[in-house]
PDB file of C-alpha atoms in Angstrom:
ATOM      1  CA  MET A   1      98.079  99.951 106.592  1.00  0.00           C
ATOM      2  CA  THR A   2     100.228 102.756 105.148  1.00  0.00           C
ATOM      3  CA  THR A   3     103.870 101.686 104.568  1.00  0.00           C
ATOM      4  CA  LEU A   4     106.244 104.176 106.270  1.00  0.00           C
ATOM      5  CA  GLY A   5     109.856 104.987 105.187  1.00  0.00           C
ATOM      6  CA  ALA A   6     112.546 107.674 105.590  1.00  0.00           C
ATOM      7  CA  VAL A   7     115.137 108.932 103.324  1.00  0.00           C
ATOM      8  CA  PHE A   8     118.896 109.181 103.777  1.00  0.00           C
ATOM      9  CA  ARG A   9     119.655 112.426 101.730  1.00  0.00           C
ATOM     10  CA  PRO A  10     122.868 112.219  99.699  1.00  0.00           C
ATOM     11  CA  GLN A  11     123.707 115.860 101.053  1.00  0.00           C
ATOM     12  CA  LEU A  12     125.068 113.496 103.909  1.00  0.00           C
ATOM     13  CA  ALA A  13     128.714 112.053 103.537  1.00  0.00           C
ATOM     14  CA  PRO A  14     128.384 108.309 102.513  1.00  0.00           C
ATOM     15  CA  GLU A  15     130.375 107.315 105.637  1.00  0.00           C
ATOM     16  CA  ARG A  16     127.112 108.531 107.600  1.00  0.00           C
ATOM     17  CA  LEU A  17     125.010 105.792 105.883  1.00  0.00           C
ATOM     18  CA  ARG A  18     125.994 102.946 108.143  1.00  0.00           C
ATOM     19  CA  SER A  19     124.679 104.599 111.708  1.00  0.00           C
ATOM     20  CA  VAL A  20     121.427 105.670 109.971  1.00  0.00           C
ATOM     21  CA  VAL A  21     120.734 102.126 108.420  1.00  0.00           C
ATOM     22  CA  ARG A  22     121.339 100.520 111.672  1.00  0.00           C
ATOM     23  CA  ALA A  23     119.098 103.089 113.561  1.00  0.00           C
ATOM     24  CA  ALA A  24     116.322 102.501 110.930  1.00  0.00           C
ATOM     25  CA  ASP A  25     116.755  98.705 111.301  1.00  0.00           C
ATOM     26  CA  ALA A  26     116.642  98.743 115.117  1.00  0.00           C
ATOM     27  CA  ALA A  27     113.631 101.301 115.100  1.00  0.00           C
ATOM     28  CA  GLY A  28     111.339  99.096 113.262  1.00  0.00           C
ATOM     29  CA  LEU A  29     111.132 101.335 110.120  1.00  0.00           C
ATOM     30  CA  GLU A  30     109.644  99.518 107.350  1.00  0.00           C
ATOM     31  CA  GLU A  31     111.858 101.134 104.515  1.00  0.00           C
ATOM     32  CA  LEU A  32     115.060 103.345 103.997  1.00  0.00           C
ATOM     33  CA  TRP A  33     115.185 105.229 100.765  1.00  0.00           C
ATOM     34  CA  LEU A  34     118.284 106.498  99.072  1.00  0.00           C
ATOM     35  CA  TRP A  35     118.881 108.755  96.004  1.00  0.00           C
ATOM     36  CA  GLU A  36     121.271 108.809  93.139  1.00  0.00           C
ATOM     37  CA  ASP A  37     121.824 112.536  92.926  1.00  0.00           C
ATOM     38  CA  CYS A  38     124.573 114.048  90.848  1.00  0.00           C
ATOM     39  CA  PHE A  39     127.444 114.089  91.895  1.00  0.00           C
ATOM     40  CA  ARG A  40     126.941 112.751  95.103  1.00  0.00           C
ATOM     41  CA  GLU A  41     126.281 109.133  95.883  1.00  0.00           C
ATOM     42  CA  GLY A  42     125.604 106.141  93.740  1.00  0.00           C
ATOM     43  CA  GLY A  43     122.332 104.268  94.409  1.00  0.00           C
ATOM     44  CA  ILE A  44     123.316 100.870  93.630  1.00  0.00           C
ATOM     45  CA  SER A  45     126.648 100.991  95.821  1.00  0.00           C
ATOM     46  CA  THR A  46     124.855 102.664  98.762  1.00  0.00           C
ATOM     47  CA  GLY A  47     121.842 100.376  98.414  1.00  0.00           C
ATOM     48  CA  ALA A  48     124.102  97.184  98.472  1.00  0.00           C
ATOM     49  CA  ALA A  49     125.782  98.489 101.591  1.00  0.00           C
ATOM     50  CA  ALA A  50     122.537  99.590 103.397  1.00  0.00           C
ATOM     51  CA  LEU A  51     120.981  96.026 102.637  1.00  0.00           C
ATOM     52  CA  ALA A  52     124.340  94.304 103.946  1.00  0.00           C
ATOM     53  CA  TRP A  53     124.412  96.469 107.162  1.00  0.00           C
ATOM     54  CA  SER A  54     120.833  95.744 108.002  1.00  0.00           C
ATOM     55  CA  GLU A  55     118.684  92.529 108.722  1.00  0.00           C
ATOM     56  CA  ARG A  56     115.022  93.468 107.917  1.00  0.00           C
ATOM     57  CA  VAL A  57     114.566  97.044 106.675  1.00  0.00           C
ATOM     58  CA  ARG A  58     113.762  97.166 103.043  1.00  0.00           C
ATOM     59  CA  VAL A  59     115.815  99.540 100.996  1.00  0.00           C
ATOM     60  CA  GLY A  60     114.539 101.526  98.285  1.00  0.00           C
ATOM     61  CA  ILE A  61     116.650 103.289  95.325  1.00  0.00           C
ATOM     62  CA  GLY A  62     114.568 106.227  94.286  1.00  0.00           C
ATOM     63  CA  LEU A  63     115.668 106.671  91.655  1.00  0.00           C
ATOM     64  CA  LEU A  64     118.135 105.807  89.309  1.00  0.00           C
ATOM     65  CA  PRO A  65     118.452 108.221  86.241  1.00  0.00           C
ATOM     66  CA  VAL A  66     118.148 106.364  83.017  1.00  0.00           C
ATOM     67  CA  PRO A  67     120.242 108.539  80.904  1.00  0.00           C
ATOM     68  CA  LEU A  68     123.300 107.486  82.984  1.00  0.00           C
ATOM     69  CA  ARG A  69     122.702 103.642  82.728  1.00  0.00           C
ATOM     70  CA  ASN A  70     122.685 101.005  79.965  1.00  0.00           C
ATOM     71  CA  VAL A  71     119.537  99.022  80.770  1.00  0.00           C
ATOM     72  CA  ALA A  72     121.633  95.726  80.748  1.00  0.00           C
ATOM     73  CA  VAL A  73     123.816  96.996  83.584  1.00  0.00           C
ATOM     74  CA  THR A  74     120.704  98.332  85.561  1.00  0.00           C
ATOM     75  CA  ALA A  75     119.186  94.828  85.166  1.00  0.00           C
ATOM     76  CA  MET A  76     122.428  92.953  86.256  1.00  0.00           C
ATOM     77  CA  GLU A  77     122.793  95.123  89.146  1.00  0.00           C
ATOM     78  CA  ALA A  78     119.320  94.924  90.266  1.00  0.00           C
ATOM     79  CA  ALA A  79     118.938  91.154  89.782  1.00  0.00           C
ATOM     80  CA  SER A  80     122.141  90.628  91.880  1.00  0.00           C
ATOM     81  CA  LEU A  81     120.624  92.650  94.753  1.00  0.00           C
ATOM     82  CA  HIS A  82     117.273  90.799  94.570  1.00  0.00           C
ATOM     83  CA  ARG A  83     118.956  87.514  94.670  1.00  0.00           C
ATOM     84  CA  MET A  84     121.173  88.434  97.544  1.00  0.00           C
ATOM     85  CA  PHE A  85     118.541  90.134  99.599  1.00  0.00           C
ATOM     86  CA  PRO A  86     115.339  88.748  98.405  1.00  0.00           C
ATOM     87  CA  GLY A  87     112.030  90.714  99.280  1.00  0.00           C
ATOM     88  CA  ARG A  88     114.033  93.694 100.598  1.00  0.00           C
ATOM     89  CA  VAL A  89     114.964  95.601  97.530  1.00  0.00           C
ATOM     90  CA  ILE A  90     112.833  98.298  95.877  1.00  0.00           C
ATOM     91  CA  LEU A  91     114.117  99.733  92.520  1.00  0.00           C
ATOM     92  CA  GLY A  92     112.911 103.267  91.096  1.00  0.00           C
ATOM     93  CA  VAL A  93     114.280 104.645  87.901  1.00  0.00           C
ATOM     94  CA  GLY A  94     113.286 107.910  86.205  1.00  0.00           C
ATOM     95  CA  HIS A  95     114.327 110.753  84.007  1.00  0.00           C
ATOM     96  CA  GLY A  96     116.948 112.416  86.209  1.00  0.00           C
ATOM     97  CA  VAL A  97     117.600 116.015  86.562  1.00  0.00           C
ATOM     98  CA  GLN A  98     117.968 117.415  82.855  1.00  0.00           C
ATOM     99  CA  ASP A  99     120.512 119.905  83.809  1.00  0.00           C
ATOM    100  CA  TRP A 100     122.728 117.163  85.432  1.00  0.00           C
ATOM    101  CA  MET A 101     122.231 115.022  82.652  1.00  0.00           C
ATOM    102  CA  GLY A 102     123.435 117.816  80.472  1.00  0.00           C
ATOM    103  CA  GLN A 103     126.543 118.221  82.460  1.00  0.00           C
ATOM    104  CA  VAL A 104     127.702 114.580  81.848  1.00  0.00           C
ATOM    105  CA  GLY A 105     126.675 114.685  78.187  1.00  0.00           C
ATOM    106  CA  VAL A 106     123.662 112.292  78.151  1.00  0.00           C
ATOM    107  CA  ARG A 107     120.739 114.504  78.136  1.00  0.00           C
ATOM    108  CA  ALA A 108     118.056 113.003  75.743  1.00  0.00           C
ATOM    109  CA  GLU A 109     116.056 114.942  73.283  1.00  0.00           C
ATOM    110  CA  SER A 110     112.949 112.933  74.143  1.00  0.00           C
ATOM    111  CA  PRO A 111     113.367 111.860  77.830  1.00  0.00           C
ATOM    112  CA  LEU A 112     109.883 110.337  77.703  1.00  0.00           C
ATOM    113  CA  THR A 113     110.847 107.991  74.896  1.00  0.00           C
ATOM    114  CA  LEU A 114     113.830 106.943  76.749  1.00  0.00           C
ATOM    115  CA  LEU A 115     112.021 106.151  79.845  1.00  0.00           C
ATOM    116  CA  ARG A 116     109.495 104.030  78.142  1.00  0.00           C
ATOM    117  CA  GLU A 117     112.069 102.199  76.410  1.00  0.00           C
ATOM    118  CA  HIS A 118     114.177 101.616  79.291  1.00  0.00           C
ATOM    119  CA  LEU A 119     111.273 100.523  81.617  1.00  0.00           C
ATOM    120  CA  LEU A 120     110.153  97.958  79.039  1.00  0.00           C
ATOM    121  CA  ALA A 121     113.342  96.494  78.590  1.00  0.00           C
ATOM    122  CA  LEU A 122     114.224  96.400  82.176  1.00  0.00           C
ATOM    123  CA  ARG A 123     111.097  94.735  83.367  1.00  0.00           C
ATOM    124  CA  ALA A 124     111.656  92.176  80.766  1.00  0.00           C
ATOM    125  CA  LEU A 125     115.067  91.304  81.608  1.00  0.00           C
ATOM    126  CA  LEU A 126     114.243  90.988  85.334  1.00  0.00           C
ATOM    127  CA  ALA A 127     111.479  88.655  84.340  1.00  0.00           C
ATOM    128  CA  GLY A 128     113.835  86.269  82.779  1.00  0.00           C
ATOM    129  CA  GLU A 129     113.032  87.125  79.259  1.00  0.00           C
ATOM    130  CA  ARG A 130     115.603  87.131  76.328  1.00  0.00           C
ATOM    131  CA  VAL A 131     115.217  90.655  74.712  1.00  0.00           C
ATOM    132  CA  THR A 132     115.869  91.696  71.184  1.00  0.00           C
ATOM    133  CA  THR A 133     114.854  95.404  70.525  1.00  0.00           C
ATOM    134  CA  LYS A 134     116.050  98.291  68.598  1.00  0.00           C
ATOM    135  CA  GLY A 135     114.512 101.499  69.722  1.00  0.00           C
ATOM    136  CA  ARG A 136     115.490 105.320  69.478  1.00  0.00           C
ATOM    137  CA  TYR A 137     117.643 104.969  72.791  1.00  0.00           C
ATOM    138  CA  VAL A 138     117.668 101.256  73.940  1.00  0.00           C
ATOM    139  CA  THR A 139     119.223  98.511  71.638  1.00  0.00           C
ATOM    140  CA  LEU A 140     119.569  95.053  72.986  1.00  0.00           C
ATOM    141  CA  ASP A 141     120.465  92.046  70.640  1.00  0.00           C
ATOM    142  CA  ASP A 142     119.504  88.654  72.014  1.00  0.00           C
ATOM    143  CA  VAL A 143     120.220  89.704  75.831  1.00  0.00           C
ATOM    144  CA  ALA A 144     119.174  87.602  78.849  1.00  0.00           C
ATOM    145  CA  LEU A 145     120.438  87.636  82.472  1.00  0.00           C
ATOM    146  CA  ASP A 146     122.209  84.407  83.459  1.00  0.00           C
ATOM    147  CA  TRP A 147     121.029  85.162  87.216  1.00  0.00           C
ATOM    148  CA  PRO A 148     117.515  86.732  86.854  1.00  0.00           C
ATOM    149  CA  PRO A 149     115.625  87.379  89.957  1.00  0.00           C
ATOM    150  CA  PRO A 150     114.064  83.937  91.295  1.00  0.00           C
ATOM    151  CA  GLY A 151     110.497  85.520  91.227  1.00  0.00           C
ATOM    152  CA  PRO A 152     108.507  88.619  90.067  1.00  0.00           C
ATOM    153  CA  VAL A 153     109.916  91.882  91.039  1.00  0.00           C
ATOM    154  CA  ASP A 154     108.399  95.421  90.730  1.00  0.00           C
ATOM    155  CA  VAL A 155     110.304  98.326  89.101  1.00  0.00           C
ATOM    156  CA  LEU A 156     108.891 101.734  90.090  1.00  0.00           C
ATOM    157  CA  ALA A 157     109.357 104.974  87.998  1.00  0.00           C
ATOM    158  CA  GLY A 158     109.569 108.587  89.136  1.00  0.00           C
ATOM    159  CA  GLY A 159     107.174 111.353  87.778  1.00  0.00           C
ATOM    160  CA  MET A 160     106.301 114.874  87.971  1.00  0.00           C
ATOM    161  CA  GLY A 161     104.794 116.076  84.835  1.00  0.00           C
ATOM    162  CA  PRO A 162     101.520 114.579  83.551  1.00  0.00           C
ATOM    163  CA  ARG A 163     102.733 112.806  80.545  1.00  0.00           C
ATOM    164  CA  THR A 164     105.370 111.160  82.700  1.00  0.00           C
ATOM    165  CA  VAL A 165     102.948 110.144  85.585  1.00  0.00           C
ATOM    166  CA  ARG A 166     100.783 108.599  82.950  1.00  0.00           C
ATOM    167  CA  LEU A 167     103.694 106.743  81.533  1.00  0.00           C
ATOM    168  CA  THR A 168     104.254 105.274  84.887  1.00  0.00           C
ATOM    169  CA  GLY A 169     101.017 103.559  84.905  1.00  0.00           C
ATOM    170  CA  GLU A 170     101.650 102.364  81.393  1.00  0.00           C
ATOM    171  CA  ALA A 171     105.037 100.927  81.750  1.00  0.00           C
ATOM    172  CA  ALA A 172     106.049 100.633  85.466  1.00  0.00           C
ATOM    173  CA  ASP A 173     104.792  98.719  88.460  1.00  0.00           C
ATOM    174  CA  GLY A 174     104.515 101.737  90.549  1.00  0.00           C
ATOM    175  CA  THR A 175     104.980 105.423  90.788  1.00  0.00           C
ATOM    176  CA  ILE A 176     107.411 107.684  93.002  1.00  0.00           C
ATOM    177  CA  LEU A 177     106.173 111.131  93.566  1.00  0.00           C
ATOM    178  CA  THR A 178     108.528 114.103  94.900  1.00  0.00           C
ATOM    179  CA  ALA A 179     107.971 115.903  98.171  1.00  0.00           C
ATOM    180  CA  ASP A 180     106.355 118.602  95.872  1.00  0.00           C
ATOM    181  CA  THR A 181     103.205 116.612  95.781  1.00  0.00           C
ATOM    182  CA  SER A 182     100.299 117.717  97.806  1.00  0.00           C
ATOM    183  CA  ALA A 183      97.394 115.352  98.639  1.00  0.00           C
ATOM    184  CA  ASP A 184      95.457 116.769  95.895  1.00  0.00           C
ATOM    185  CA  GLY A 185      98.450 115.938  93.633  1.00  0.00           C
ATOM    186  CA  VAL A 186      98.338 112.457  94.773  1.00  0.00           C
ATOM    187  CA  ARG A 187      94.805 112.221  93.684  1.00  0.00           C
ATOM    188  CA  GLN A 188      95.670 113.812  90.380  1.00  0.00           C
ATOM    189  CA  ALA A 189      98.543 111.407  89.966  1.00  0.00           C
ATOM    190  CA  ARG A 190      96.208 108.342  90.696  1.00  0.00           C
ATOM    191  CA  ARG A 191      93.950 109.626  87.850  1.00  0.00           C
ATOM    192  CA  LEU A 192      96.925 109.973  85.365  1.00  0.00           C
ATOM    193  CA  ILE A 193      98.324 106.578  86.423  1.00  0.00           C
ATOM    194  CA  GLU A 194      94.856 104.853  85.860  1.00  0.00           C
ATOM    195  CA  GLU A 195      94.745 106.275  82.384  1.00  0.00           C
ATOM    196  CA  GLY A 196      98.028 104.996  81.413  1.00  0.00           C
ATOM    197  CA  ARG A 197      97.320 101.474  82.815  1.00  0.00           C
ATOM    198  CA  VAL A 198      93.965 101.356  81.050  1.00  0.00           C
ATOM    199  CA  ALA A 199      95.642 102.415  77.762  1.00  0.00           C
ATOM    200  CA  ALA A 200      98.336  99.662  78.077  1.00  0.00           C
ATOM    201  CA  GLY A 201      95.710  97.041  79.139  1.00  0.00           C
ATOM    202  CA  ARG A 202      97.390  96.808  82.794  1.00  0.00           C
ATOM    203  CA  ASP A 203      94.270  98.170  84.706  1.00  0.00           C
ATOM    204  CA  GLY A 204      93.963  94.784  86.626  1.00  0.00           C
ATOM    205  CA  ALA A 205      97.496  94.887  88.081  1.00  0.00           C
ATOM    206  CA  ASP A 206      98.460  96.402  91.593  1.00  0.00           C
ATOM    207  CA  HIS A 207     100.336  99.814  91.130  1.00  0.00           C
ATOM    208  CA  ARG A 208     102.051 101.070  94.249  1.00  0.00           C
ATOM    209  CA  VAL A 209     102.215 104.898  94.827  1.00  0.00           C
ATOM    210  CA  VAL A 210     105.195 106.236  96.817  1.00  0.00           C
ATOM    211  CA  VAL A 211     105.162 109.812  97.835  1.00  0.00           C
ATOM    212  CA  TYR A 212     108.004 111.872  99.775  1.00  0.00           C
ATOM    213  CA  LEU A 213     106.950 114.028 102.590  1.00  0.00           C
ATOM    214  CA  LEU A 214     109.082 116.824 103.640  1.00  0.00           C
ATOM    215  CA  THR A 215     109.309 116.623 107.422  1.00  0.00           C
ATOM    216  CA  ALA A 216     110.930 118.711 110.152  1.00  0.00           C
ATOM    217  CA  THR A 217     110.790 117.794 113.847  1.00  0.00           C
ATOM    218  CA  GLY A 218     112.471 119.060 117.173  1.00  0.00           C
ATOM    219  CA  ASP A 219     113.790 122.511 117.986  1.00  0.00           C
ATOM    220  CA  GLY A 220     113.306 124.948 115.094  1.00  0.00           C
ATOM    221  CA  ALA A 221     111.040 122.735 113.022  1.00  0.00           C
ATOM    222  CA  ARG A 222     108.735 125.265 111.471  1.00  0.00           C
ATOM    223  CA  GLU A 223     111.538 127.476 110.554  1.00  0.00           C
ATOM    224  CA  ARG A 224     113.558 124.686 108.987  1.00  0.00           C
ATOM    225  CA  LEU A 225     110.707 123.447 106.882  1.00  0.00           C
ATOM    226  CA  ARG A 226     109.723 127.057 105.978  1.00  0.00           C
ATOM    227  CA  ALA A 227     113.283 127.734 104.596  1.00  0.00           C
ATOM    228  CA  GLU A 228     113.414 124.735 102.709  1.00  0.00           C
ATOM    229  CA  LEU A 229     110.079 125.258 100.962  1.00  0.00           C
ATOM    230  CA  VAL A 230     111.198 128.863 100.157  1.00  0.00           C
ATOM    231  CA  ALA A 231     114.480 127.695  98.732  1.00  0.00           C
ATOM    232  CA  GLU A 232     112.722 125.147  96.405  1.00  0.00           C
ATOM    233  CA  GLY A 233     110.687 127.969  95.123  1.00  0.00           C
ATOM    234  CA  HIS A 234     107.441 127.416  97.068  1.00  0.00           C
ATOM    235  CA  GLY A 235     105.521 129.683  99.165  1.00  0.00           C
ATOM    236  CA  ALA A 236     105.950 129.169 103.039  1.00  0.00           C
ATOM    237  CA  ASP A 237     102.161 128.469 103.488  1.00  0.00           C
ATOM    238  CA  ASP A 238     102.112 126.079 100.358  1.00  0.00           C
ATOM    239  CA  ASP A 239     100.296 122.750 101.389  1.00  0.00           C
ATOM    240  CA  LEU A 240     103.573 120.878 101.293  1.00  0.00           C
ATOM    241  CA  GLY A 241     105.464 119.168 104.250  1.00  0.00           C
ATOM    242  CA  VAL A 242     104.791 118.989 108.136  1.00  0.00           C
ATOM    243  CA  ALA A 243     106.660 120.501 110.945  1.00  0.00           C
ATOM    244  CA  GLY A 244     105.974 119.210 114.561  1.00  0.00           C
ATOM    245  CA  ASP A 245     105.720 116.111 116.762  1.00  0.00           C
ATOM    246  CA  ALA A 246     104.907 112.619 115.915  1.00  0.00           C
ATOM    247  CA  ARG A 247     101.125 113.171 115.814  1.00  0.00           C
ATOM    248  CA  ALA A 248     101.388 116.028 113.554  1.00  0.00           C
ATOM    249  CA  VAL A 249     103.518 113.960 111.190  1.00  0.00           C
ATOM    250  CA  ALA A 250     101.201 110.999 111.452  1.00  0.00           C
ATOM    251  CA  GLU A 251      98.219 113.036 110.540  1.00  0.00           C
ATOM    252  CA  ALA A 252     100.134 114.487 107.358  1.00  0.00           C
ATOM    253  CA  VAL A 253     100.855 110.852 106.319  1.00  0.00           C
ATOM    254  CA  ARG A 254      97.119 109.927 106.736  1.00  0.00           C
ATOM    255  CA  ARG A 255      95.982 112.661 104.341  1.00  0.00           C
ATOM    256  CA  LEU A 256      98.397 111.441 101.783  1.00  0.00           C
ATOM    257  CA  ALA A 257      97.365 107.898 102.235  1.00  0.00           C
ATOM    258  CA  GLU A 258      93.580 108.859 102.031  1.00  0.00           C
ATOM    259  CA  ALA A 259      94.509 110.610  98.763  1.00  0.00           C
ATOM    260  CA  GLY A 260      95.792 107.386  97.216  1.00  0.00           C
ATOM    261  CA  ALA A 261      99.596 107.140  98.564  1.00  0.00           C
ATOM    262  CA  ASP A 262     100.560 103.378  99.460  1.00  0.00           C
ATOM    263  CA  THR A 263     103.870 104.476 100.936  1.00  0.00           C
ATOM    264  CA  VAL A 264     104.797 107.625 102.518  1.00  0.00           C
ATOM    265  CA  VAL A 265     108.632 108.455 102.794  1.00  0.00           C
ATOM    266  CA  LEU A 266     109.654 110.956 105.414  1.00  0.00           C
ATOM    267  CA  GLN A 267     112.230 113.308 103.831  1.00  0.00           C
ATOM    268  CA  PRO A 268     114.274 115.327 106.467  1.00  0.00           C
ATOM    269  CA  THR A 269     115.252 118.965 105.694  1.00  0.00           C
ATOM    270  CA  GLY A 270     118.737 119.287 104.250  1.00  0.00           C
ATOM    271  CA  ASP A 271     119.764 120.796 107.400  1.00  0.00           C
ATOM    272  CA  GLU A 272     118.377 118.166 109.757  1.00  0.00           C
ATOM    273  CA  PRO A 273     120.725 118.139 112.745  1.00  0.00           C
ATOM    274  CA  ASP A 274     120.231 114.497 113.765  1.00  0.00           C
ATOM    275  CA  PRO A 275     119.887 111.985 110.891  1.00  0.00           C
ATOM    276  CA  ASP A 276     120.016 108.947 113.063  1.00  0.00           C
ATOM    277  CA  GLY A 277     117.349 110.427 115.646  1.00  0.00           C
ATOM    278  CA  PHE A 278     115.065 111.358 112.408  1.00  0.00           C
ATOM    279  CA  VAL A 279     114.801 107.677 111.551  1.00  0.00           C
ATOM    280  CA  ARG A 280     114.241 106.602 115.132  1.00  0.00           C
ATOM    281  CA  PHE A 281     111.700 109.286 115.458  1.00  0.00           C
ATOM    282  CA  ALA A 282     109.982 107.829 112.242  1.00  0.00           C
ATOM    283  CA  GLY A 283     110.230 104.126 113.242  1.00  0.00           C
ATOM    284  CA  GLU A 284     109.556 104.481 117.177  1.00  0.00           C
ATOM    285  CA  GLU A 285     107.119 107.527 117.262  1.00  0.00           C
ATOM    286  CA  VAL A 286     105.249 108.133 114.010  1.00  0.00           C
ATOM    287  CA  ARG A 287     105.104 104.244 113.008  1.00  0.00           C
ATOM    288  CA  PRO A 288     102.900 103.256 116.135  1.00  0.00           C
ATOM    289  CA  LEU A 289     100.554 106.096 115.391  1.00  0.00           C
ATOM    290  CA  LEU A 290      99.552 104.639 111.940  1.00  0.00           C
ATOM    291  CA  ALA A 291      98.545 101.152 113.133  1.00  0.00           C
TER     292      ALA A 291
END
C-alpha cells in the first residue's frame, strides 16, 4: 500500500509547526515531511521538535543540503534522532539549491562528486563503521560514532537531473523526487535508479522512491494550483499537481504509485490558507481512499 505524507513548508513560521505536527499525529497521517530551505528553517532542529511533539507520525527531513554540512555532524545528528525516536526518522540529503549554496560560499565545483562522497561516508558512519577517507570534498581520519543507531537505517537522496537520479540508485537507500515530477517522470527515475543500482552491485536491495505532489483543495483550489505552477515556470496545463476533493487527490496519488512511487507526499501551495486543516484532510479524507 502506498505511504501517504504531507509537508510542512518552511514558508510558514517555525512557531506554526507544533499545531501542524499535532494535527498530523491525530489524523493518522503516516509521514510529515520538513524542508531545510535557505534561509528559513533548519531541518534537524525542526525535525527534532516535530518528533518530540508527536507520538506516532514518522518525520522526514527532505532534504539537508550537503554543501552546508560536514558529514560527521550530519551523522551525529541523524544518529541521535534515530536513537531517541527509533523507527520514526527519515533522512534525506541532496545538492541544495546552487544559488543559495553560492550565497553562503559553499557552492561545489562538482556537486555530483560531493554528494557521492557524502552519501558513502554518511551511510558508513550510520552503520557503525570506522571511516578513513580522503576525497575531493569529504575527508575523515579514523572517525566513528560513539552512539550509532542500534540497527540499520536508510539514507535517502534528492535528485532531479538524470546523473543525480542515477547516483541515488548507486549510493543512497532511496530517492526523493520534487513536485516537478509527473507519473512519466517517476517511471524514468525508476529506470535511472535501477541503472545506478546495477552499476554499484546493489540491485538486490530495496530502494524507496518518495515523490512530492503539489496539492490544492477547498475554495479556489484550481486557481491556487495554476498560479503556483505558472510561478514555478510550468504551463498551467502541465501534467503536474492536483486540485480538488479527496477523491481527486487519491486518484493522483494512485497514478504516481502505479508509476513506481512508494511514498507520495502532498505538498500544499505556498498560499495554503489552513495548514492544520490540510494535514487533517490528507490523513482523514485521502488516506482511507488509498486502503
